[in-house]
Coordinates of C-alpha atoms and ligand atoms in Angstrom, one line a residue:
X148 CA -3.0 1.9 0.5
X149 CA -3.6 2.2 4.2
X150 CA -6.6 -0.2 3.8
X151 CA -4.2 -2.8 2.3
X152 CA -1.6 -2.2 4.9
X153 CA -4.1 -2.6 7.7
X154 CA -5.5 -5.8 6.1
X155 CA -2.0 -7.3 6.0
X156 CA -1.2 -6.3 9.5
X157 CA -4.3 -7.9 11.0
X158 CA -6.0 -4.4 11.5
X159 CA -3.8 -3.9 14.6
X160 CA -3.2 -0.2 13.8
X161 CA -6.9 0.6 13.4
X162 CA -8.1 3.0 16.1
X163 CA -11.5 2.3 17.6
X164 CA -14.0 4.9 16.4
X165 CA -15.1 5.7 19.9
X166 CA -13.8 5.0 23.4
X167 CA -15.3 1.8 24.9
X168 CA -16.0 3.4 28.3
X169 CA -16.6 1.7 31.6
X170 CA -19.3 3.1 33.8
X171 CA -18.3 5.8 36.3
X172 CA -20.1 6.4 39.7
X173 CA -22.2 9.2 38.4
X174 CA -22.9 11.7 35.5
X175 CA -24.9 14.9 35.1
X176 CA -27.0 13.1 32.5
X177 CA -27.4 9.4 31.7
X178 CA -29.1 8.6 28.4
X179 CA -30.6 5.1 28.2
X180 CA -30.3 3.7 24.7
X181 CA -27.4 3.9 22.2
X182 CA -29.5 4.1 19.1
X183 CA -29.5 7.1 16.8
X184 CA -31.6 9.2 19.1
X185 CA -29.7 8.5 22.3
X186 CA -26.3 9.1 20.6
X187 CA -27.5 12.3 18.8
X188 CA -28.8 13.6 22.1
X189 CA -25.5 13.0 23.8
X190 CA -23.6 14.7 21.0
X191 CA -25.7 17.8 21.0
X192 CA -25.7 18.0 24.9
X193 CA -21.9 18.1 24.6
X194 CA -21.6 20.2 21.5
X195 CA -24.4 22.7 21.9
X196 CA -24.9 22.9 25.6
X197 CA -21.3 22.1 26.8
X198 CA -22.6 19.3 29.1
X199 CA -20.0 16.6 28.8
X200 CA -20.5 14.5 32.0
X201 CA -22.8 12.4 30.0
X202 CA -23.1 8.6 29.6
X203 CA -25.0 6.7 26.9
X204 CA -25.9 3.3 28.3
X205 CA -26.7 0.7 25.7
X206 CA -27.8 -2.9 26.5
X207 CA -26.4 -4.3 23.3
X208 CA -24.0 -2.7 20.8
X209 CA -24.1 0.6 19.1
X210 CA -26.2 0.3 15.9
X211 CA -27.8 -3.0 16.9
X212 CA -31.3 -1.5 17.3
X213 CA -33.6 0.1 14.8
X214 CA -31.0 2.7 13.8
X215 CA -29.3 -0.2 12.0
X216 CA -32.5 -1.9 10.9
X217 CA -34.4 0.7 9.1
X218 CA -34.8 1.4 5.4
X219 CA -32.8 4.6 5.6
X220 CA -35.4 7.0 4.3
X221 CA -35.1 10.7 5.2
X222 CA -37.7 13.3 4.3
X223 CA -39.7 16.2 5.6
X224 CA -43.0 15.9 3.7
X225 CA -45.4 16.3 6.6
X226 CA -48.6 18.2 6.6
X227 CA -49.5 19.1 10.1
X228 CA -48.1 22.1 11.9
X229 CA -47.0 20.0 14.9
X230 CA -44.8 17.9 12.7
X231 CA -43.6 19.9 9.7
X232 CA -41.2 22.4 11.3
X233 CA -39.6 19.6 13.3
X234 CA -39.0 17.3 10.4
X235 CA -37.8 20.2 8.2
X236 CA -35.4 21.1 11.0
X237 CA -34.2 17.5 10.9
X238 CA -33.7 17.7 7.2
X239 CA -31.6 20.9 7.5
X240 CA -29.5 19.1 10.1
X241 CA -29.1 16.1 7.7
X242 CA -28.0 18.4 5.0
X243 CA -25.0 19.6 7.1
X244 CA -24.5 16.4 9.1
X245 CA -21.5 15.0 7.3
X246 CA -19.6 18.3 7.6
X247 CA -20.7 18.6 11.3
X248 CA -19.5 15.1 12.2
X249 CA -16.7 14.9 9.6
X250 CA -18.1 11.4 8.9
X251 CA -19.4 9.9 5.6
X252 CA -23.0 9.0 6.3
X253 CA -23.8 8.6 2.5
X254 CA -26.6 11.1 2.7
X255 CA -28.2 11.0 -0.7
X256 CA -31.0 13.4 -1.6
X257 CA -32.3 11.3 -4.4
X258 CA -36.0 12.3 -4.0
X259 CA -39.1 10.8 -2.4
X260 CA -42.1 10.2 -4.6
X261 CA -45.5 9.3 -3.0
X262 CA -47.8 7.9 -5.7
X263 CA -51.5 8.7 -5.7
X264 CA -54.2 6.6 -7.3
X265 CA -57.5 8.4 -7.0
X266 CA -58.8 12.0 -7.2
X267 CA -59.4 12.1 -3.5
X268 CA -55.8 11.0 -2.8
X269 CA -54.5 13.6 -5.2
X270 CA -56.4 16.3 -3.3
X271 CA -55.0 15.1 0.0
X272 CA -51.5 15.1 -1.4
X273 CA -52.0 18.5 -2.9
X274 CA -53.0 19.8 0.5
X275 CA -50.0 18.2 2.1
X276 CA -47.7 19.7 -0.6
X277 CA -49.3 23.1 -0.1
X278 CA -48.8 22.9 3.7
X279 CA -45.1 22.0 3.1
X280 CA -44.6 25.0 0.8
X281 CA -46.3 27.3 3.3
X282 CA -43.6 26.1 5.7
X283 CA -40.9 26.9 3.1
X284 CA -40.3 23.2 2.3
X285 CA -39.9 21.9 -1.3
X286 CA -42.8 20.0 -2.7
X287 CA -44.1 19.3 -6.2
X288 CA -47.3 17.6 -7.4
X289 CA -46.4 15.5 -10.5
X290 CA -49.0 14.3 -13.0
X291 CA -48.9 10.9 -14.5
X292 CA -46.6 11.8 -17.4
X293 CA -44.0 13.4 -15.1
X294 CA -44.1 10.3 -12.9
X295 CA -43.7 8.1 -16.0
X296 CA -40.6 10.0 -17.1
X297 CA -39.2 9.5 -13.6
X298 CA -40.2 5.9 -13.1
X299 CA -41.0 4.3 -16.5
X300 CA -41.0 0.8 -14.9
X301 CA -44.1 1.2 -12.8
X302 CA -47.3 -0.6 -13.9
X303 CA -49.4 2.2 -15.5
X304 CA -51.8 0.0 -17.3
X305 CA -53.5 -1.8 -14.5
X306 CA -57.1 -0.8 -13.9
X307 CA -57.3 -1.5 -10.2
X308 CA -54.7 1.0 -8.9
X309 CA -54.1 3.5 -11.8
X310 CA -51.0 5.7 -11.2
X311 CA -52.4 9.2 -11.4
X312 CA -49.4 11.1 -10.2
X313 CA -47.3 11.7 -7.2
X314 CA -46.2 14.2 -4.5
X315 CA -42.5 14.7 -4.8
X316 CA -39.9 16.0 -2.4
X317 CA -36.6 16.3 -4.2
X318 CA -34.6 17.0 -1.0
X319 CA -35.8 13.7 0.5
X320 CA -33.7 10.6 0.1
X321 CA -31.6 8.1 2.1
X322 CA -28.7 8.0 4.5
X323 CA -26.6 5.1 5.6
X324 CA -28.3 4.2 8.8
X325 CA -25.5 2.6 10.9
X326 CA -22.9 5.2 9.7
X327 CA -25.2 7.8 11.3
X328 CA -24.9 6.0 14.6
X329 CA -21.2 5.6 14.3
X330 CA -20.7 9.2 13.3
X331 CA -22.7 10.5 16.3
X332 CA -20.9 8.0 18.6
X333 CA -17.5 9.2 17.5
X334 CA -18.5 12.8 17.7
X335 CA -19.9 12.4 21.2
X336 CA -17.0 10.3 22.5
X337 CA -14.5 12.9 21.2
X338 CA -16.4 15.6 23.2
X339 CA -16.0 13.5 26.4
X340 CA -19.3 11.5 26.5
X341 CA -18.9 7.9 27.8
X342 CA -20.5 5.3 25.5
X343 CA -21.1 2.2 27.6
X344 CA -22.1 -0.9 25.7
X345 CA -23.3 -4.2 27.0
X346 CA -24.9 -2.3 29.9
X347 CA -28.7 -2.9 30.4
X348 CA -30.7 -0.6 32.6
X349 CA -32.7 -2.8 35.0
X350 CA -34.2 -0.4 37.4
X351 CA -34.5 3.2 38.6
X352 CA -33.4 4.4 42.1
X353 CA -35.6 7.1 43.5
X354 CA -35.3 9.4 46.5
X355 CA -38.0 9.9 49.2
X356 CA -39.7 12.5 47.0
X357 CA -39.8 10.0 44.1
X358 CA -37.2 11.7 41.9
X359 CA -34.8 9.5 40.0
X360 CA -31.3 9.7 41.4
X361 CA -29.6 6.6 39.8
X362 CA -30.1 3.8 37.4
X363 CA -29.4 0.2 38.2
X364 CA -27.6 -1.6 35.3
X365 CA -26.1 -5.0 34.5
X366 CA -22.8 -3.3 35.2
X367 CA -23.7 -1.7 38.5
X368 CA -25.5 1.4 39.8
X369 CA -24.8 4.7 38.0
X370 CA -25.7 8.0 39.6
X371 CA -27.5 10.6 37.5
X372 CA -28.6 14.2 37.8
X373 CA -31.1 13.5 35.1
X374 CA -32.0 10.4 33.1
X375 CA -33.1 10.5 29.4
X376 CA -34.9 7.5 27.9
X377 CA -34.4 6.9 24.1
X378 CA -35.0 3.2 23.9
X379 CA -37.4 3.1 20.9
X380 CA -39.2 -0.3 20.7
X381 CA -38.4 -1.0 24.4
X382 CA -40.0 2.2 25.6
X383 CA -42.9 0.6 27.5
X384 CA -40.7 -2.0 29.2
X385 CA -38.1 0.6 30.4
X386 CA -40.9 3.0 31.5
X387 CA -42.5 0.2 33.5
X388 CA -39.3 0.1 35.6
X389 CA -40.3 3.6 36.8
X390 CA -44.0 2.5 37.2
X391 CA -45.0 4.5 34.1
X392 CA -47.6 3.3 31.6
X393 CA -47.2 4.9 28.2
X394 CA -49.6 5.6 25.3
X395 CA -47.4 3.3 23.2
X396 CA -47.6 -0.2 21.8
X397 CA -44.7 -2.2 20.4
X398 CA -45.0 -4.0 17.0
X399 CA -42.5 -5.5 14.7
X400 CA -41.9 -3.9 11.3
X401 CA -40.2 -6.0 8.6
X402 CA -38.1 -5.0 5.6
X403 CA -36.3 -6.8 2.8
X404 CA -33.4 -6.5 0.4
X405 CA -32.9 -8.2 -2.9
X406 CA -29.7 -9.2 -4.6
X407 CA -27.6 -6.3 -6.1
X408 CA -29.0 -5.1 -9.4
X409 CA -27.9 -2.4 -11.8
X410 CA -29.3 1.1 -10.9
X411 CA -33.0 1.2 -11.9
X412 CA -34.9 3.0 -9.1
X413 CA -34.1 6.7 -9.0
X414 CA -35.2 7.5 -5.5
X415 CA -37.7 6.4 -2.9
X416 CA -41.2 5.4 -4.2
X417 CA -44.2 4.7 -2.1
X418 CA -47.3 2.9 -3.3
X419 CA -50.4 4.8 -2.3
X420 CA -52.9 2.0 -2.6
X421 CA -51.1 -0.7 -0.7
X422 CA -48.4 -1.3 1.9
X423 CA -45.3 -1.1 -0.2
X424 CA -42.3 1.3 -0.5
X425 CA -39.0 0.8 -2.2
X426 CA -35.6 2.4 -2.9
X427 CA -32.3 1.0 -4.2
X428 CA -29.1 1.0 -2.2
X429 CA -25.8 2.1 -3.5
X430 CA -24.8 -1.5 -3.6
X431 CA -27.7 -2.2 -5.9
X432 CA -30.1 -4.1 -3.5
X433 CA -33.7 -3.2 -3.8
X434 CA -34.7 -2.2 -0.2
X435 CA -38.4 -2.4 0.4
X436 CA -41.0 -2.9 3.1
X437 CA -44.6 -2.3 4.0
X438 CA -46.7 -2.1 7.1
X439 CA -46.2 -3.3 10.7
X440 CA -47.3 -6.8 11.8
X441 CA -50.7 -6.3 13.4
X442 CA -50.0 -7.7 16.9
X443 CA -48.0 -6.5 19.9
X444 CA -44.6 -8.1 20.2
X445 CA -41.0 -7.5 21.4
X446 CA -39.7 -10.2 19.1
X447 CA -37.8 -8.8 16.0
X448 CA -39.0 -11.6 13.7
X449 CA -42.2 -11.1 11.7
X450 CA -45.0 -13.2 10.3
X451 CA -45.4 -14.6 6.7
X452 CA -48.7 -12.9 6.0
X453 CA -47.0 -9.5 6.1
X454 CA -44.2 -10.8 3.8
X455 CA -46.9 -11.9 1.4
X456 CA -48.8 -8.5 1.6
X457 CA -45.6 -6.6 0.9
X458 CA -44.7 -8.7 -2.1
X459 CA -48.3 -8.4 -3.4
X460 CA -48.0 -4.6 -3.2
X461 CA -44.7 -4.7 -5.0
X462 CA -45.9 -6.9 -7.7
X463 CA -49.0 -4.7 -8.2
X464 CA -47.1 -1.5 -8.8
X465 CA -43.7 -2.8 -10.0
X466 CA -44.1 -6.3 -11.6
X467 CA -40.5 -6.4 -12.7
X468 CA -39.3 -7.0 -9.1
X469 CA -40.9 -10.5 -9.2
X470 CA -37.7 -11.5 -11.1
X471 CA -35.3 -10.3 -8.4
X472 CA -34.0 -12.7 -5.8
X473 CA -34.6 -11.8 -2.2
X474 CA -31.4 -11.7 -0.2
X475 CA -32.8 -11.3 3.3
X476 CA -35.6 -9.9 5.5
X477 CA -35.4 -8.6 9.0
X478 CA -37.5 -6.9 11.6
X479 CA -37.3 -4.2 14.3
X480 CA -39.5 -3.3 17.1
X481 CA -41.5 -0.1 16.6
X482 CA -42.7 2.1 19.4
X483 CA -46.2 2.9 18.0
X484 CA -47.8 5.9 19.7
X485 CA -51.5 6.3 19.6
X486 CA -51.6 9.2 17.1
X487 CA -48.5 8.2 15.1
X488 CA -46.5 11.1 16.4
X489 CA -43.6 11.1 18.8
X490 CA -43.1 12.3 22.4
X491 CA -40.2 14.4 23.6
X492 CA -41.1 15.5 27.1
X493 CA -40.5 15.4 30.8
X494 CA -42.1 12.3 32.3
X495 CA -44.3 12.5 35.4
X496 CA -41.4 11.2 37.4
X497 CA -39.0 14.0 38.4
X498 CA -35.6 13.6 36.8
X499 CA -36.8 11.2 34.1
X500 CA -37.2 12.5 30.6
X501 CA -38.7 10.7 27.6
X502 CA -38.0 10.4 23.9
X503 CA -40.0 7.8 22.0
X504 CA -43.2 6.9 20.1
X505 CA -41.4 7.3 16.8
X506 CA -43.4 4.6 15.1
X507 CA -41.8 3.8 11.7
X508 CA -40.6 7.3 11.1
X509 CA -37.8 7.8 13.6
X510 CA -34.7 7.5 11.5
X511 CA -35.4 10.7 9.6
X512 CA -36.0 12.4 12.9
X513 CA -32.6 11.4 14.4
X514 CA -30.8 14.7 14.2
X515 CA -33.7 16.9 15.3
X516 CA -34.8 14.5 17.9
X517 CA -31.3 14.5 19.4
X518 CA -31.2 18.3 19.2
X519 CA -34.6 18.8 20.8
X520 CA -34.1 16.2 23.5
X521 CA -30.7 17.7 24.4
X522 CA -32.4 21.1 24.6
X523 CA -35.1 19.7 26.9
X524 CA -32.5 17.9 29.1
X525 CA -30.2 20.9 29.3
X526 CA -32.8 23.7 29.8
X527 CA -36.0 21.9 31.1
X528 CA -37.8 23.7 28.3
X529 CA -39.2 22.4 25.0
X530 CA -37.5 23.3 21.8
X531 CA -39.5 25.6 19.6
X532 CA -39.9 22.9 16.8
X533 CA -41.0 20.1 19.3
X534 CA -43.6 21.9 21.4
X535 CA -46.4 19.7 20.2
X536 CA -44.6 16.4 21.2
X537 CA -45.9 16.4 24.7
X538 CA -47.4 13.6 26.9
X539 CA -50.5 15.6 27.9
X540 CA -51.8 15.8 24.4
X541 CA -53.3 12.3 24.9
X542 CA -55.2 13.8 27.9
X543 CA -56.2 17.1 26.4
X544 CA -57.0 15.7 23.0
X545 CA -54.4 17.8 21.0
X546 CA -53.4 14.8 19.0
X547 CA -51.1 15.1 16.0
X548 CA -52.9 12.6 13.9
X549 CA -50.9 12.8 10.7
X550 CA -52.3 10.5 8.0
X551 CA -50.0 7.6 7.2
X552 CA -47.8 7.9 10.3
X553 CA -49.6 5.7 12.9
X554 CA -51.0 2.2 12.7
X555 CA -52.5 2.8 9.3
X556 CA -51.1 2.7 5.7
X557 CA -47.7 4.2 6.1
X558 CA -45.3 6.3 4.1
X559 CA -42.0 5.8 6.0
Ligands
LIG274 P1 -32.7 2.1 18.4 O1 -31.6 2.0 17.5 O2 -33.6 0.9 18.5 O3 -32.2 2.5 19.8 C1 -32.7 2.2 21.1 C2 -31.7 1.4 21.9 O4 -32.1 1.3 23.2 C3 -31.4 0.0 21.3 O5 -30.0 0.0 20.9 C4 -31.6 -0.9 22.5 O6 -30.7 -2.0 22.6 C5 -31.5 0.1 23.7 N1 -32.2 -0.3 24.9 C6 -33.4 -0.8 25.0 N2 -33.7 -1.2 26.3 C7 -32.6 -0.8 27.0 C8 -32.2 -0.9 28.4 N3 -33.1 -1.4 29.3 N4 -31.0 -0.5 28.8 C9 -30.1 0.0 27.9 N5 -30.4 0.1 26.5 C10 -31.6 -0.3 26.1 N6 -37.6 5.5 10.0 C11 -37.4 6.4 9.0 O7 -37.4 7.6 9.3 N7 -37.2 6.0 7.7 C12 -37.3 4.7 7.4 O8 -37.1 4.4 6.2 C13 -37.5 3.7 8.4 N8 -37.6 2.4 8.0 C14 -37.7 1.4 9.0 C15 -37.7 0.1 8.6 C16 -37.7 -0.9 9.6 C17 -37.7 -2.3 9.2 C18 -37.7 -0.5 11.0 C19 -37.6 -1.6 12.0 C20 -37.7 0.8 11.3 C21 -37.8 1.8 10.4 N9 -37.8 3.2 10.7 C22 -37.6 4.1 9.7 C23 -37.9 3.6 12.1 C24 -36.6 4.0 12.8 O9 -35.6 3.0 12.5 C25 -36.8 4.1 14.3 O10 -37.9 5.0 14.6 C26 -35.6 4.8 15.0 O11 -34.4 4.1 14.6 C27 -35.8 4.6 16.5 O12 -34.8 5.4 17.2 P2 -33.3 4.8 17.6 O13 -32.5 4.8 16.4 O14 -32.8 5.6 18.8 O15 -33.7 3.3 18.1

């Protein structure tokens, strides 16, 4: 009823979801980047730590970056001790997020199934599943018959990539990506955070000792007690403004959606022998993708060879999708760290804190990333679940080299 009334009144009575703030002279904390991670950080700074003199400075519009470009998969099926507690903490936050924000983010725990196609791959997946269970996380190793019952449409008869089974996380699934950004933006704004769009950070102002004291932006200089960077695919460019060189490369990752079809795919399915993964949106579109384009780029358009590779992977495991019509494809810029795992840490520049290196897995991390980055900014200490995500691991050799997370066959 109110929808119809608003449509007829030209939407004049609709309230903006968050305040469109103008920059003030200074804040206790300035977050650069109004993606999921920056907004979640601002929300938890205000909610958990009571720090509300906070600005989120976004060069474009909220939801215009990777938070609105990803394929919406959330899961916590990691194997390494540096990762698993963090992603499980994120999953627990996802499970309460809609109540926390009072916002419908369409969180749907429809299950994530990683297919395996060889004995060796089964052993690796069994090990990962066992590691998950040791951390109290749900995991099940399915044999071929169980997979067939769940996904009868897969190609089981091909000799080249026989489906032998899958690792299943029932609590994994999907969340509506841009609604997550909007929900955090509204929550943060209601707690007093200024969300400033169309405001690009163009430089850092530092005192005689080298500490950051302000940021220069396209809307003027903004003073800051501390500055947090959460700019995803632009990490290296923004860090360069503070003379920092990061262990990160930027690559485009493409994804695709078909026309709307009747429900057929029960959850998220990843192909273990090629670069292809798929789920079905609530509107019916088949949402799928594969690996990054193999060259460094800041352009969010991709190359045809990867499109071909993704379609080949899809056709190999799920020939029926050859009959679906493609609606659109798009790309986003990935901040690929050198071991495939993220960084949430103080930078070597005093007053400047860093959140990035999420590769293609940062959407699922959004709640815990915001929680842990807020903790770091507020307390100057690392949160218990994110102690491994430090810069100096690349110097000391304590890498978190989780199979499938870096520039190698991925699982999303
Ligand atoms: P963004 O939304 O990109 O936020 C960063 C913001 O910083 C941007 O809005 C940008 O405009 C802003 N910014 C940059 N420079 C400046 C500046 N100088 N001044 C001010 N603002 C600036 N992850 C998953 O977990 N599951 C998936 O299924 C998944 N699928 C993906 C599929 C695709 C096609 C892509 C592209 C990514 C996918 N990801 C997935 C990865 C995930 O989307 C990212 O890791 C995550 O969204 C990055 O964090 P963010 O949301 O904060 O980034």
